[in-house]
Structures are given as structure tokens and as C-alpha cells.
Coordinates of N, CA and C in Angstrom, one line a residue:
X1 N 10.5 15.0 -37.2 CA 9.1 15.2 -37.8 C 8.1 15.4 -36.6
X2 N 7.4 16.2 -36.6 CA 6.4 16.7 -35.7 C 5.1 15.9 -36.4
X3 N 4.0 15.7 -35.2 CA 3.1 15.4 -35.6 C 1.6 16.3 -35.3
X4 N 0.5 16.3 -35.6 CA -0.8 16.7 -35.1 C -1.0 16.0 -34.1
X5 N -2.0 17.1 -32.9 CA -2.4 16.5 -31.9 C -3.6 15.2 -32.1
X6 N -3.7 15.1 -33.6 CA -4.8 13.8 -33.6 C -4.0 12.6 -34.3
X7 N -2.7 12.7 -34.1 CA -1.4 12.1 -35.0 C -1.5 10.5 -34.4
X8 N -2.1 10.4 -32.7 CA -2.2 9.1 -32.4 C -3.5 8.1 -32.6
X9 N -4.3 8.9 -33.7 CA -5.1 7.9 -33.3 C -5.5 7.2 -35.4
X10 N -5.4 5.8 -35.2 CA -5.2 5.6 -36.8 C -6.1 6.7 -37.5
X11 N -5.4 6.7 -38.7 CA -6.1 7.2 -39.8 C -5.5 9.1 -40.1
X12 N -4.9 9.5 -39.1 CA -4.8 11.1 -38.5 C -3.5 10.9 -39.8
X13 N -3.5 12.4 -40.1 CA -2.5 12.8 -41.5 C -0.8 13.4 -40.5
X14 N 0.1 13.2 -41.1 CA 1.2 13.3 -40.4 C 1.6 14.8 -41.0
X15 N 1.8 15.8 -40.1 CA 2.7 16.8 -40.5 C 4.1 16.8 -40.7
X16 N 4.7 17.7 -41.6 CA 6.0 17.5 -41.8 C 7.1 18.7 -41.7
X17 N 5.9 19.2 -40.8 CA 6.5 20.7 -40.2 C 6.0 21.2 -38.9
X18 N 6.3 21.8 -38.4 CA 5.4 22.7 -36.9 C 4.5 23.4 -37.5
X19 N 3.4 23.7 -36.6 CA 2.3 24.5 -36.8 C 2.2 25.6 -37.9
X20 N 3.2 26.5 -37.9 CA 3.2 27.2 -38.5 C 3.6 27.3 -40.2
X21 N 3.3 28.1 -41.0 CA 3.4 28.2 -42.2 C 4.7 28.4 -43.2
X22 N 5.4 27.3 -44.4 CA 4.4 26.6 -44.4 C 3.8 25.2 -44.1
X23 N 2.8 24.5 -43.9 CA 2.7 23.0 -43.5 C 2.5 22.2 -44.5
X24 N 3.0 20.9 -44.6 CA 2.6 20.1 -45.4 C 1.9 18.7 -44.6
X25 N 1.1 18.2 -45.1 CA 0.3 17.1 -44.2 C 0.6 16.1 -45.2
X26 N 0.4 14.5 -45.3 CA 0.7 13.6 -45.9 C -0.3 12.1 -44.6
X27 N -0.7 11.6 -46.1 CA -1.3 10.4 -45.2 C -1.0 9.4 -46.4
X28 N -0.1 8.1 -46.3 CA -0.4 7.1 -47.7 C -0.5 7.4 -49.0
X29 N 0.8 8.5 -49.2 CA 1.2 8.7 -50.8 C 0.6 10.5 -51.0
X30 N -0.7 10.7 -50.4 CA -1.0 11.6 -51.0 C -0.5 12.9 -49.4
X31 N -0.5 14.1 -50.3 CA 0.7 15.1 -49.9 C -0.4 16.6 -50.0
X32 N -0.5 17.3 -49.1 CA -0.8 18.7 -49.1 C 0.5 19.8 -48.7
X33 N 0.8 20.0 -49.9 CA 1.9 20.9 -49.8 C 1.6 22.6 -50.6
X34 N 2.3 23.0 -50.0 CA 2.3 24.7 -50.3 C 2.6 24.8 -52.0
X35 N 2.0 25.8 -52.4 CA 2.4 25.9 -54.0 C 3.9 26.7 -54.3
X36 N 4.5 26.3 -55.1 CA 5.8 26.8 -55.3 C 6.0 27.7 -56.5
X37 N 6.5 28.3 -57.1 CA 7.2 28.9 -58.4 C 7.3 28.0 -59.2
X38 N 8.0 27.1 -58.5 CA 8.7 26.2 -59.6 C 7.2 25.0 -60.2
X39 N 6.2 25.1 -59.5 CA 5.3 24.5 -60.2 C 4.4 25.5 -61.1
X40 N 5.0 26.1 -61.4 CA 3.9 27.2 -62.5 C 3.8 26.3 -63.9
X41 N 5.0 25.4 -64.4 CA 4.4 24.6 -65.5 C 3.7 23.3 -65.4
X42 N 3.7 23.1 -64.4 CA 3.0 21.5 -64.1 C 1.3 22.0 -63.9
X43 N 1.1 23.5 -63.0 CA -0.2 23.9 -62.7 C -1.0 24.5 -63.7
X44 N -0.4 25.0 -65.1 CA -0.9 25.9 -65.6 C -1.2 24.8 -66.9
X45 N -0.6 23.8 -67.1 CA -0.9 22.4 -67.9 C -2.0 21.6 -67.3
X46 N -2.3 21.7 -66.1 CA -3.3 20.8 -65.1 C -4.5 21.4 -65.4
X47 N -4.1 22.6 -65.6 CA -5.5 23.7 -65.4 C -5.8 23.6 -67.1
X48 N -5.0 23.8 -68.0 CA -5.5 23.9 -69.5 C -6.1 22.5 -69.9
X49 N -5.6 21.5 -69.0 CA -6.2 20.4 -69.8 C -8.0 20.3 -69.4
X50 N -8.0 20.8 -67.4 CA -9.3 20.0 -67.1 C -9.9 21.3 -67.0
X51 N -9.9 22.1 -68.6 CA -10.6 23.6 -68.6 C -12.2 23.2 -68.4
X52 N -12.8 22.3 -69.6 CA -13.8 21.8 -69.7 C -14.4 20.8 -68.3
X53 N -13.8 20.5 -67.5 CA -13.8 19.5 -66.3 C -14.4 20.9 -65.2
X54 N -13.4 21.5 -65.1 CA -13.5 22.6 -64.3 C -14.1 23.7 -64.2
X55 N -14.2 24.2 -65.3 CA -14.4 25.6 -65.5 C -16.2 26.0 -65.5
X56 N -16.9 25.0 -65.2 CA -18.3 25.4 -64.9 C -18.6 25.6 -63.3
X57 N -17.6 25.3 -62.5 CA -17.3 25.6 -61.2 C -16.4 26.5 -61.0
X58 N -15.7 27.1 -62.0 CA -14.3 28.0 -61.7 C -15.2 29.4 -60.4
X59 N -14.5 30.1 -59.8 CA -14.9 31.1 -59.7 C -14.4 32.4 -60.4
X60 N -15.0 33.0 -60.8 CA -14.9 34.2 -61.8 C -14.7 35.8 -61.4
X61 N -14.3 36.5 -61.5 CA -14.9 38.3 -61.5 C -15.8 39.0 -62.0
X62 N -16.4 39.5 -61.1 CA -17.7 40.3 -61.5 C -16.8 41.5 -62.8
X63 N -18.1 42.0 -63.8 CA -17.4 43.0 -64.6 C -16.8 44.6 -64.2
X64 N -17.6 44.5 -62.4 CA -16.8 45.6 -62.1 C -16.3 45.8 -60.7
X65 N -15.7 44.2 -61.1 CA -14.2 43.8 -59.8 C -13.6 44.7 -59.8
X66 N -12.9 45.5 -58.8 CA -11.8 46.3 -58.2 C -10.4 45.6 -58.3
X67 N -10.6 43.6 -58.5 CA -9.4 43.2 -58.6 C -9.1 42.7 -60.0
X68 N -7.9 42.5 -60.5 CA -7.5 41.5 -61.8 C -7.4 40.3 -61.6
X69 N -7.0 39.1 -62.8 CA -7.2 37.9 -62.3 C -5.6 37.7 -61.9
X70 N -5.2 36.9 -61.1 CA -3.8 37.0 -60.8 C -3.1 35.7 -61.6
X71 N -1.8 36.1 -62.2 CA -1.0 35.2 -62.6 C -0.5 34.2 -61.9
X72 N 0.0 33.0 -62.2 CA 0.5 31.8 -61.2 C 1.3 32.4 -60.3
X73 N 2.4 33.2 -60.2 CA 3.3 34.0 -59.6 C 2.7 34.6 -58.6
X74 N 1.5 35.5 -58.8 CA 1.1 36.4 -57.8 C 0.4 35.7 -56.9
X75 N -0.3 34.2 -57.9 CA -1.3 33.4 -56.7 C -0.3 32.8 -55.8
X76 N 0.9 32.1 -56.4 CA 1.5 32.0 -55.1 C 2.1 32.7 -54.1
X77 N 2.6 34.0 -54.3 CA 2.9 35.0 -53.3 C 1.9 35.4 -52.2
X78 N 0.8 35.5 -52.9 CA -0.4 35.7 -52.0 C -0.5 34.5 -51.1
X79 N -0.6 33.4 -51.7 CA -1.0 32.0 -50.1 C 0.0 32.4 -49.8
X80 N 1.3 32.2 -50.6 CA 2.5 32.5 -48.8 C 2.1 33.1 -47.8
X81 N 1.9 34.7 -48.6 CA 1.9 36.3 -47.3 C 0.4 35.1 -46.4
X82 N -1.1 34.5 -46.8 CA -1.8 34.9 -46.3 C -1.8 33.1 -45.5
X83 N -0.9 32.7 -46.2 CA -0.5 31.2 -45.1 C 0.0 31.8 -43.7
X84 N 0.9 32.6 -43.9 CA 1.8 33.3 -42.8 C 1.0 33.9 -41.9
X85 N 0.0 34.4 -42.4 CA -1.5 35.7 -41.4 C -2.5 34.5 -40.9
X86 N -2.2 33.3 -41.5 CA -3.4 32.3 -41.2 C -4.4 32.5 -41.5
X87 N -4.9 33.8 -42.5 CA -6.0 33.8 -43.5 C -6.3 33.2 -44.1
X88 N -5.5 32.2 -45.5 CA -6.1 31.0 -46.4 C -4.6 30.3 -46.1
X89 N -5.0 29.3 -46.3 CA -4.1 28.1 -46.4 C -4.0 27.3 -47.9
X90 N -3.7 27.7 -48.3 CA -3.4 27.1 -49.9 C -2.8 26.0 -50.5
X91 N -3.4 24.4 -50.4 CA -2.0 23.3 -51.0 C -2.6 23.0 -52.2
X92 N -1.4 22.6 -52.7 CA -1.2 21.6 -53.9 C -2.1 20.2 -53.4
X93 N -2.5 19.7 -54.1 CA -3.1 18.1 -53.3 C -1.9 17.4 -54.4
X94 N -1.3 16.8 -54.2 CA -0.3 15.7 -54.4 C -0.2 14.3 -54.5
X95 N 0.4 14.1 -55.2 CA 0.3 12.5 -54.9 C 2.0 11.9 -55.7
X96 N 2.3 11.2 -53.8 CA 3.9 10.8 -53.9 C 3.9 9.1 -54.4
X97 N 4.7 8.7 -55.2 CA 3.9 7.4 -55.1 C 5.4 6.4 -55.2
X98 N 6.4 7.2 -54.3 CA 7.9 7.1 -54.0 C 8.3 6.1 -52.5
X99 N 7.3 5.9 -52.2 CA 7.2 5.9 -50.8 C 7.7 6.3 -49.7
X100 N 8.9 7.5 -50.1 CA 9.9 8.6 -49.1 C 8.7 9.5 -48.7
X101 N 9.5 9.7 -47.4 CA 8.5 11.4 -46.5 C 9.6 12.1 -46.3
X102 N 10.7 12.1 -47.4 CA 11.4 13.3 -46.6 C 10.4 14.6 -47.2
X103 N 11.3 15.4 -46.6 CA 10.8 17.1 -47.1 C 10.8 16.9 -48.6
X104 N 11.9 16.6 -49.0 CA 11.8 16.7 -50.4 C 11.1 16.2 -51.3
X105 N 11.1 14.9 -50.8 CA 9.8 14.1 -52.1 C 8.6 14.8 -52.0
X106 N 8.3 15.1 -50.6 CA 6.8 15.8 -50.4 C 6.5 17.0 -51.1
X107 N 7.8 17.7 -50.9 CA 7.7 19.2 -51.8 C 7.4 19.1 -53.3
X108 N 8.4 17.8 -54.1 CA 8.3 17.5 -55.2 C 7.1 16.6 -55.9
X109 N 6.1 16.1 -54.6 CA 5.0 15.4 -55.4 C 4.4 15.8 -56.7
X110 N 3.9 15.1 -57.7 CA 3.3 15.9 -58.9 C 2.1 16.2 -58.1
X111 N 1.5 17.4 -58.8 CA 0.3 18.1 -58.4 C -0.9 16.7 -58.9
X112 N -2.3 17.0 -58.6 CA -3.0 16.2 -59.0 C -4.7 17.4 -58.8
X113 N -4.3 18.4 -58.0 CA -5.7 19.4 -57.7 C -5.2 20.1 -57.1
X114 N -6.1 20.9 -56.2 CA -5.8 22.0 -54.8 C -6.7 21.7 -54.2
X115 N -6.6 22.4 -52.9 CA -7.3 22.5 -52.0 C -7.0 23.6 -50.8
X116 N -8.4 24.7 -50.8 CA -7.5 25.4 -50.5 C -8.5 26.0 -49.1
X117 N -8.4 26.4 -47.7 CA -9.0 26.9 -46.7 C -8.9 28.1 -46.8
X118 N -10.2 28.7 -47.4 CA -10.2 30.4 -47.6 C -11.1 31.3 -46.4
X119 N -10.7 32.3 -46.6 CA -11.7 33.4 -45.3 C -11.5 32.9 -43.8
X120 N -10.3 32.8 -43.4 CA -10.2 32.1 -42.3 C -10.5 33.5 -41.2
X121 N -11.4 33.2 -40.4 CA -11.5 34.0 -39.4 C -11.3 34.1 -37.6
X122 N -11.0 34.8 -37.2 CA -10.9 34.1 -36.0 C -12.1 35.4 -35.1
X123 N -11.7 35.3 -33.5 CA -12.8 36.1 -32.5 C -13.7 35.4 -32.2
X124 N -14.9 35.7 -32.7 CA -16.0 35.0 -32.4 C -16.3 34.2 -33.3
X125 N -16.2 34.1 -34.2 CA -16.2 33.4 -35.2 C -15.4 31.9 -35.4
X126 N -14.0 32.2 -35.6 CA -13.5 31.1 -35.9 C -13.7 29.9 -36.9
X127 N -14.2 30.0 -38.2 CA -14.7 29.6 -39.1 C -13.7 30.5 -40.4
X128 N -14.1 29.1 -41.6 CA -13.6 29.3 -42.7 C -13.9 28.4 -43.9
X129 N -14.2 28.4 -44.3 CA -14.5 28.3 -46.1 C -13.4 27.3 -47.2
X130 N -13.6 25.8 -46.9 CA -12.6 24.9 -47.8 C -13.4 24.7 -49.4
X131 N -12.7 25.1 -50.7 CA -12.6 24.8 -51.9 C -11.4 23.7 -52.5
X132 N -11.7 23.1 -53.8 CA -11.3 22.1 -53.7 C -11.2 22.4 -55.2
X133 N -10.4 21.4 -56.3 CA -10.8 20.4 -57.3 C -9.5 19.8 -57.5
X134 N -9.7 18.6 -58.6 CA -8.6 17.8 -59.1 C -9.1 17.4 -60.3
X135 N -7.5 16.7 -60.7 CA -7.5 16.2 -61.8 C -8.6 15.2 -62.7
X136 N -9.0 15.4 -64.3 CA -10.3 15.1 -64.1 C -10.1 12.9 -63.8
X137 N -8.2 12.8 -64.9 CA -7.8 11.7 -64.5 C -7.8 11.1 -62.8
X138 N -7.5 11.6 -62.2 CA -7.8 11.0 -61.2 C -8.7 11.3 -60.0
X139 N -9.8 11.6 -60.4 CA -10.9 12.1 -59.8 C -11.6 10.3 -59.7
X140 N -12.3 10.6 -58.6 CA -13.4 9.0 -58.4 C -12.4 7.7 -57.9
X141 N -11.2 8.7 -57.1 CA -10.4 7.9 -56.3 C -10.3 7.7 -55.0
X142 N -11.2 8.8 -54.7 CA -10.8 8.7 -53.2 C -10.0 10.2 -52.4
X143 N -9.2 10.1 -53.6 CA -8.1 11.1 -53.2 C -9.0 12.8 -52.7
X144 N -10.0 13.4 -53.3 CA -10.7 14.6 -52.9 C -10.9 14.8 -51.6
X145 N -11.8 13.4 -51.0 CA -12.6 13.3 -49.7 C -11.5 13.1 -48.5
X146 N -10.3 13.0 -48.8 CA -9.2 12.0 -48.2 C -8.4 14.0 -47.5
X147 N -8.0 14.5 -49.0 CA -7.5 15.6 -49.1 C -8.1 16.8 -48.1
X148 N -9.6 16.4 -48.4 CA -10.5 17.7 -47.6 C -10.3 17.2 -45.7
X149 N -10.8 16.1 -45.7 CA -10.5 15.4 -44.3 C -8.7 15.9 -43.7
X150 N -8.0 15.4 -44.3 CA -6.7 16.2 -43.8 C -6.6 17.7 -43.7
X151 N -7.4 18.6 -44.2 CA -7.2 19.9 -44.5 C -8.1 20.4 -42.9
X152 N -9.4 19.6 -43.0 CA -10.6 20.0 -42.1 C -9.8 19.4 -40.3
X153 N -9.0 18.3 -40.3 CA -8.7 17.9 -39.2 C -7.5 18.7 -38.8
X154 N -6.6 19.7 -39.8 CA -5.4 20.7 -39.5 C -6.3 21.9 -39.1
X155 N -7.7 22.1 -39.4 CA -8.1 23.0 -39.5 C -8.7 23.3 -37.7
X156 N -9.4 21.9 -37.6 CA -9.9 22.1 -35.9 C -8.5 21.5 -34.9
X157 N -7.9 20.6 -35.4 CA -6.8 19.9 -34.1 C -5.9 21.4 -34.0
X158 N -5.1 22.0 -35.0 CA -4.3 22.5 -35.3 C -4.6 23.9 -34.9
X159 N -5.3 24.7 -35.9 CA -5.9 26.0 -35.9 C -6.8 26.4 -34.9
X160 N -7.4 25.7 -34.6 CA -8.6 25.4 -34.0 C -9.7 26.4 -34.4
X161 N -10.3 26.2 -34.9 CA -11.4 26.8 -35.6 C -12.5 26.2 -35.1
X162 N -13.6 26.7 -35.4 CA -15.3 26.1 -34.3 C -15.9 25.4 -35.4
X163 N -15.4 26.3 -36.8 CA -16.9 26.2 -38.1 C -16.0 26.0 -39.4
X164 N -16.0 25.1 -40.2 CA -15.9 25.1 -41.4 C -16.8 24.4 -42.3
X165 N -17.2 25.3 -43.1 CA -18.2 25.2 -44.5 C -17.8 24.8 -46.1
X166 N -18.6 23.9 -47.0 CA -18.1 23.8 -48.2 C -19.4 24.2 -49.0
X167 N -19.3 24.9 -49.8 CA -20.3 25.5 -50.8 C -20.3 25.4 -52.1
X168 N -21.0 24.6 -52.2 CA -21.3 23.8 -53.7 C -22.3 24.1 -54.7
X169 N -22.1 24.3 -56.2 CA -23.3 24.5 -56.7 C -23.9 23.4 -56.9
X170 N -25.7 23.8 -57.1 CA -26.0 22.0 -56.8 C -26.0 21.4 -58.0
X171 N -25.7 22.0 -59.0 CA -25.7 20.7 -60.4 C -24.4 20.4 -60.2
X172 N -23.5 20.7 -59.4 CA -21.8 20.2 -59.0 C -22.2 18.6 -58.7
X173 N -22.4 17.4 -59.1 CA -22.7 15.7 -58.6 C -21.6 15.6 -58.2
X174 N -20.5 15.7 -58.9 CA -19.0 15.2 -58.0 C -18.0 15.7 -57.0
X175 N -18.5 16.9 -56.8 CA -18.3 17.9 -55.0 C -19.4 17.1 -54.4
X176 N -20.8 17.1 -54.9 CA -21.6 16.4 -53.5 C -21.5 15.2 -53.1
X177 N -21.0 14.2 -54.2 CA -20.6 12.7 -53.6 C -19.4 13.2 -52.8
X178 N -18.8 14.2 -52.8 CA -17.4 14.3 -52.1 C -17.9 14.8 -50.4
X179 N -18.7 15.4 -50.5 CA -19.4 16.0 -48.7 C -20.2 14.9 -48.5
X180 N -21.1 13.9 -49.4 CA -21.7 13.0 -49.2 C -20.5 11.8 -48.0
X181 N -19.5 11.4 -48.9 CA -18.5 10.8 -48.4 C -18.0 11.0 -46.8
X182 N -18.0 12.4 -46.5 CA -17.2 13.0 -45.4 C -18.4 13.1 -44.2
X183 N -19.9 13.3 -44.8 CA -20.7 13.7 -43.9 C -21.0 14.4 -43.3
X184 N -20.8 15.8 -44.0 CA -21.2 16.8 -43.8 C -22.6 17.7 -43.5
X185 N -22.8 17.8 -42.6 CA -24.1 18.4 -42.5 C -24.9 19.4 -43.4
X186 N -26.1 19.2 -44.4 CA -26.5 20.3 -44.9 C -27.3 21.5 -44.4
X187 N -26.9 22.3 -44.7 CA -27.0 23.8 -43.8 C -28.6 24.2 -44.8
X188 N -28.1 24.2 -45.9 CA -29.3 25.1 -46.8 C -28.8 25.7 -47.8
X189 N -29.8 26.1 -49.2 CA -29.2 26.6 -49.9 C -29.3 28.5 -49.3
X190 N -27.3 28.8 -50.2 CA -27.2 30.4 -50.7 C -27.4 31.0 -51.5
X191 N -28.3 32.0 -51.6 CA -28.6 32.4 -53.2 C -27.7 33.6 -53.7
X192 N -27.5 33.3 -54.5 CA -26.6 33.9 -55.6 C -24.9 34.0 -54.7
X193 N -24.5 33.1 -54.2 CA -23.5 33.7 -52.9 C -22.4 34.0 -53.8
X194 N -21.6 33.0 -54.7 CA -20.4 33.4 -55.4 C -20.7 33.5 -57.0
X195 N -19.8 34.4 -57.6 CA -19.5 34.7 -58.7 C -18.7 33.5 -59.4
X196 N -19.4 32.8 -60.3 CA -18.7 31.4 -60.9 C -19.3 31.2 -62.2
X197 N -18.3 31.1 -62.9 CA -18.3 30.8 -64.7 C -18.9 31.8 -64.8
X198 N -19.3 33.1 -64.7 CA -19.2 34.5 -65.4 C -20.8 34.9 -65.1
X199 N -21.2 34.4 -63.6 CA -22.4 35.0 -63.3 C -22.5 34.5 -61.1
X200 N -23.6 35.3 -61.3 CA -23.7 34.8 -59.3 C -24.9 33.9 -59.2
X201 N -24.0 32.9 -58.5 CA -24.5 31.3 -58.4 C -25.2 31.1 -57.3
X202 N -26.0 30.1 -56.7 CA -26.8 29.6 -55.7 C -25.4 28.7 -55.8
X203 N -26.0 28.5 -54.1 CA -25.0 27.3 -53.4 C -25.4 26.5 -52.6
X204 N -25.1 25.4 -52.1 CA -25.7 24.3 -51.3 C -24.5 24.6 -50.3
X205 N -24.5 24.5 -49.3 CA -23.7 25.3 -47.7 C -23.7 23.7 -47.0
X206 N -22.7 23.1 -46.9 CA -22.5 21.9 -46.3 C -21.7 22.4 -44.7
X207 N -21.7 21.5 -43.5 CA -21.3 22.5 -42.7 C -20.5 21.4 -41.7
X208 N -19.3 21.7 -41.0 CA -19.0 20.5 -39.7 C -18.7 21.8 -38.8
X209 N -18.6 21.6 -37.7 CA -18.8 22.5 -36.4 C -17.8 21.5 -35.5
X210 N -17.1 22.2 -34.6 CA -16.3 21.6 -33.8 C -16.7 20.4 -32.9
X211 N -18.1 20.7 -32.3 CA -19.1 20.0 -31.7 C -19.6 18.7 -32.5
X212 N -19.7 18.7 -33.6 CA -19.9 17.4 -34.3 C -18.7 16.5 -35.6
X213 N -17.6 17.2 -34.8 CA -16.3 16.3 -35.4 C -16.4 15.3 -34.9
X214 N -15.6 14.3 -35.8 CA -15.9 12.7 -34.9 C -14.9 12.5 -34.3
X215 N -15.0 12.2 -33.2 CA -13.9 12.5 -32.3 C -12.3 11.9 -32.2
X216 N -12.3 10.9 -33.7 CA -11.3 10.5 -33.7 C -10.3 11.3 -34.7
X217 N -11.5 12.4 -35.7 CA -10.9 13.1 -36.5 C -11.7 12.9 -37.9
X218 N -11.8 13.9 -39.0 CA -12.5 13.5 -39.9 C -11.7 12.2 -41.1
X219 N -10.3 12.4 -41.0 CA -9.9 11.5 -41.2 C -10.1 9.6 -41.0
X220 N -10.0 9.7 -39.8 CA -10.1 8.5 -39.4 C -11.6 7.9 -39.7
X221 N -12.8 8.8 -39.7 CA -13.8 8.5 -39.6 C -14.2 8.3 -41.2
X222 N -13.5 9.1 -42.3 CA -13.6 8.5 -43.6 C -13.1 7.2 -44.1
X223 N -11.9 6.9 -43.4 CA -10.9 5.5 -43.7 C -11.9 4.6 -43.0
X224 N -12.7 4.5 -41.7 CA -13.4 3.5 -41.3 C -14.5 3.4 -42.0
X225 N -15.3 4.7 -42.9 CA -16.5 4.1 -43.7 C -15.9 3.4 -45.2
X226 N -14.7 3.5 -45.5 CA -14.6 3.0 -46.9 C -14.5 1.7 -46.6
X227 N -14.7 0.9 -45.4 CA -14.1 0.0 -45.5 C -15.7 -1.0 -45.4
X228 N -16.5 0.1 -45.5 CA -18.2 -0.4 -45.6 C -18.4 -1.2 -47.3
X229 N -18.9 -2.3 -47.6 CA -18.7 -3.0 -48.6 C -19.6 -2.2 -49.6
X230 N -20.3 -1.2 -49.0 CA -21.3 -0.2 -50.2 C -20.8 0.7 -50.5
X231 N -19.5 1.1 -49.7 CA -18.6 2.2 -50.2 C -18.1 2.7 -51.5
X232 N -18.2 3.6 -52.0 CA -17.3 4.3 -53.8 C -16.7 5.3 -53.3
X233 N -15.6 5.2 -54.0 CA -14.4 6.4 -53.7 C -15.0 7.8 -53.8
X234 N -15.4 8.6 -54.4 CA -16.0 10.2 -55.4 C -16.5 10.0 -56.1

């Protein structure tokens, strides 16, 4: 088992593969693994139940998108091809509660959300765009802010990226306790930026920059505030 270059210092999420795609990270039960085929019925039951949970945040198609909506099948073919280009990174958020790290338990964790690093760019830029949600059962655990921190510390240790942003609508309260948690810098609102629940939304632009990672990792830096006695999970 390989680790991340922030693998020594507590709190850093353990990879269970080499750099390259695909990766799975794991810290204490919970699991970022690649989406599979074989979870098309566990995802598509996750998504029907927390329709009402989720779907005022869903993102949507304009009425005269050039694309269709894509079936479970094609969404996972696409993160593969675009894991592999290191354009989006796509996991399952997971949760193992087996206490094994082989390959396998990890691959087979039940799903519990996603989380996924989209518009990854590199050049001058180097920046990319993390979305998120989970289950509405186990939401207000911890598990979102834990998830994004693993994703954002593969994103600068690993990838190395300069800029990543989370954009939220602002009647979203349970995304903003989630950037609240991590300490995310507010950038400012976007107006009308994404197409979501069947119109173009304003967004609140949360922001971490290479330059103001904590230097032990965002990880590490979340696990030492929870242990503040005013702390709540999400």
C-alpha cells in the first residue's frame, strides 16, 4: 500500500493505490472509491430516496443543452475516461464499517453520497471545482467535511493544484456548515453561475489556494478542530 506525501503527518487519508487512476483514499471507516457498474442498484435507490433531500441542489440542463442526461452506465464510463485525463475525479463517499483495508472491502463499501472534483485544469491555472452530497440518513455526521478534506488534500499533495473552489447556493444551510467546518475562505457571490433544479442559480464561491492550506493538510486540520468542545459534525 502506497501512501500520500501528507500520509505522515496524523489525520492525512491513506491511499490504496498509486497516483494514478483509479485512487481510492480511506481515513477511519470512511472510503473514496471510484464508481463501479455494479453499484448502479445501490446508487440509483440512494438517489430515489434523498430526491426530496437533494434535488433543490441537483444540477440540471438548460432547455437547449446540446447534451442528454446520462444514465448510471454512461456516468460511470465518463469518470473513468475523465479520471484517467485527470479532468474530474469522481468517488463514491463510502463507509466501511468492517474494519479491513484490503482492496476489496474498500471497493465494496456501501455508498453513503459522492463527491466529486470537477473542471480540473491545469497551465496556469491549476484549479478545480469540488461538488458533493450524501445520504439524507447520515448527513450531520461528520462524514461530508471529513470526505471533502480527503478529496482537497489528494487534490494539492497529489495533483497539485494551486486553487480549488466550492459553490454553493446560499439557501444550501447544510453545504455551508460543511465549508464553515473546513474553513474555507469566502470569495463572493456568482450570479446565475450554474443551472440547478431547472433554472440559473446565484452561488456563494468558497475558496482554499495552495498558499493557505494548513500545512499539515486539510485533513488533519479538521480532526484537530472537532476536538474543540463547541464543535458539531454538519
Amino acid at each position: 500500500m502506497t501512501r500520500s506525501p501528507d500520509a505522515d503527518h496524523v489525520g492525512a487519508a491513506t491511499m490504496a493505490a498509486g497516483p494514478g487512476w483509479p485512487v481510492v483514499l480511506h481515513h477511519d471507516g470512511l472510503v473514496l472509491r471510484p464508481l463501479r457498474s455494479r453499484d448502479a442498484g445501490q446508487w440509483t435507490r440512494l438517489r430515489a430516496v434523498n430526491r426530496d433531500w437533494t434535488g433543490p441542489w441537483d444540477s440540471t440542463l438548460p432547455a437547449d443543452s446540446r447534451e442528454t442526461p446520462l444514465d448510471f452506465g454512461q456516468l460511470v464510463r465518463r469518470y473513468r475516461r475523465a479520471g484517467r485525463e485527470g479532468s474530474t475525479f469522481g468517488w463514491a463517499l463510502a463507509l466501511d464499517e468492517t474494519g479491513r483495508t484490503s482492496a476489496r472491502a474498500l471497493m465494496n463499501a456501501p455508498i453513503i453520497g459522492q463527491i466529486t472534483v470537477a473542471g480540473v485544469t491545469y497551465g496556469a491555472a491549476q484549479q478545480a471545482s469540488i461538488g458533493y452530497w450524501i445520504d439524507k440518513g447520515h448527513a450531520g455526521r461528520g462524514y461530508t467535511p471529513r470526505g471533502v478534506a480527503m478529496a482537497a488534500d489528494f487534490c494539492f499533495g497529489v495533483v497539485g493544484l494551486h486553487r480549488l473552489e466550492i459553490c454553493i447556493r446560499p439557501e444550501n444551510g447544510p453545504s455551508h456548515r460543511v465549508v464553515a467546518k473546513l474553513g474555507w475562505r469566502y470569495e463572493g457571490l456568482r450570479q446565475r453561475y450554474l443551472h440547478i433544479n431547472g433554472d440559473w442559480r446565484d452561488h456563494d464561491v468558497y475558496v482554499r489556494t495552495a498558499e493557505e492550506r494548513p500545512a499539515n493538510g486539510e485533513l488533519h486540520r479538521l480532526l484537530t478542530r472537532s476536538l474543540s468542545p463547541d464543535w458539531q459534525p454538519d
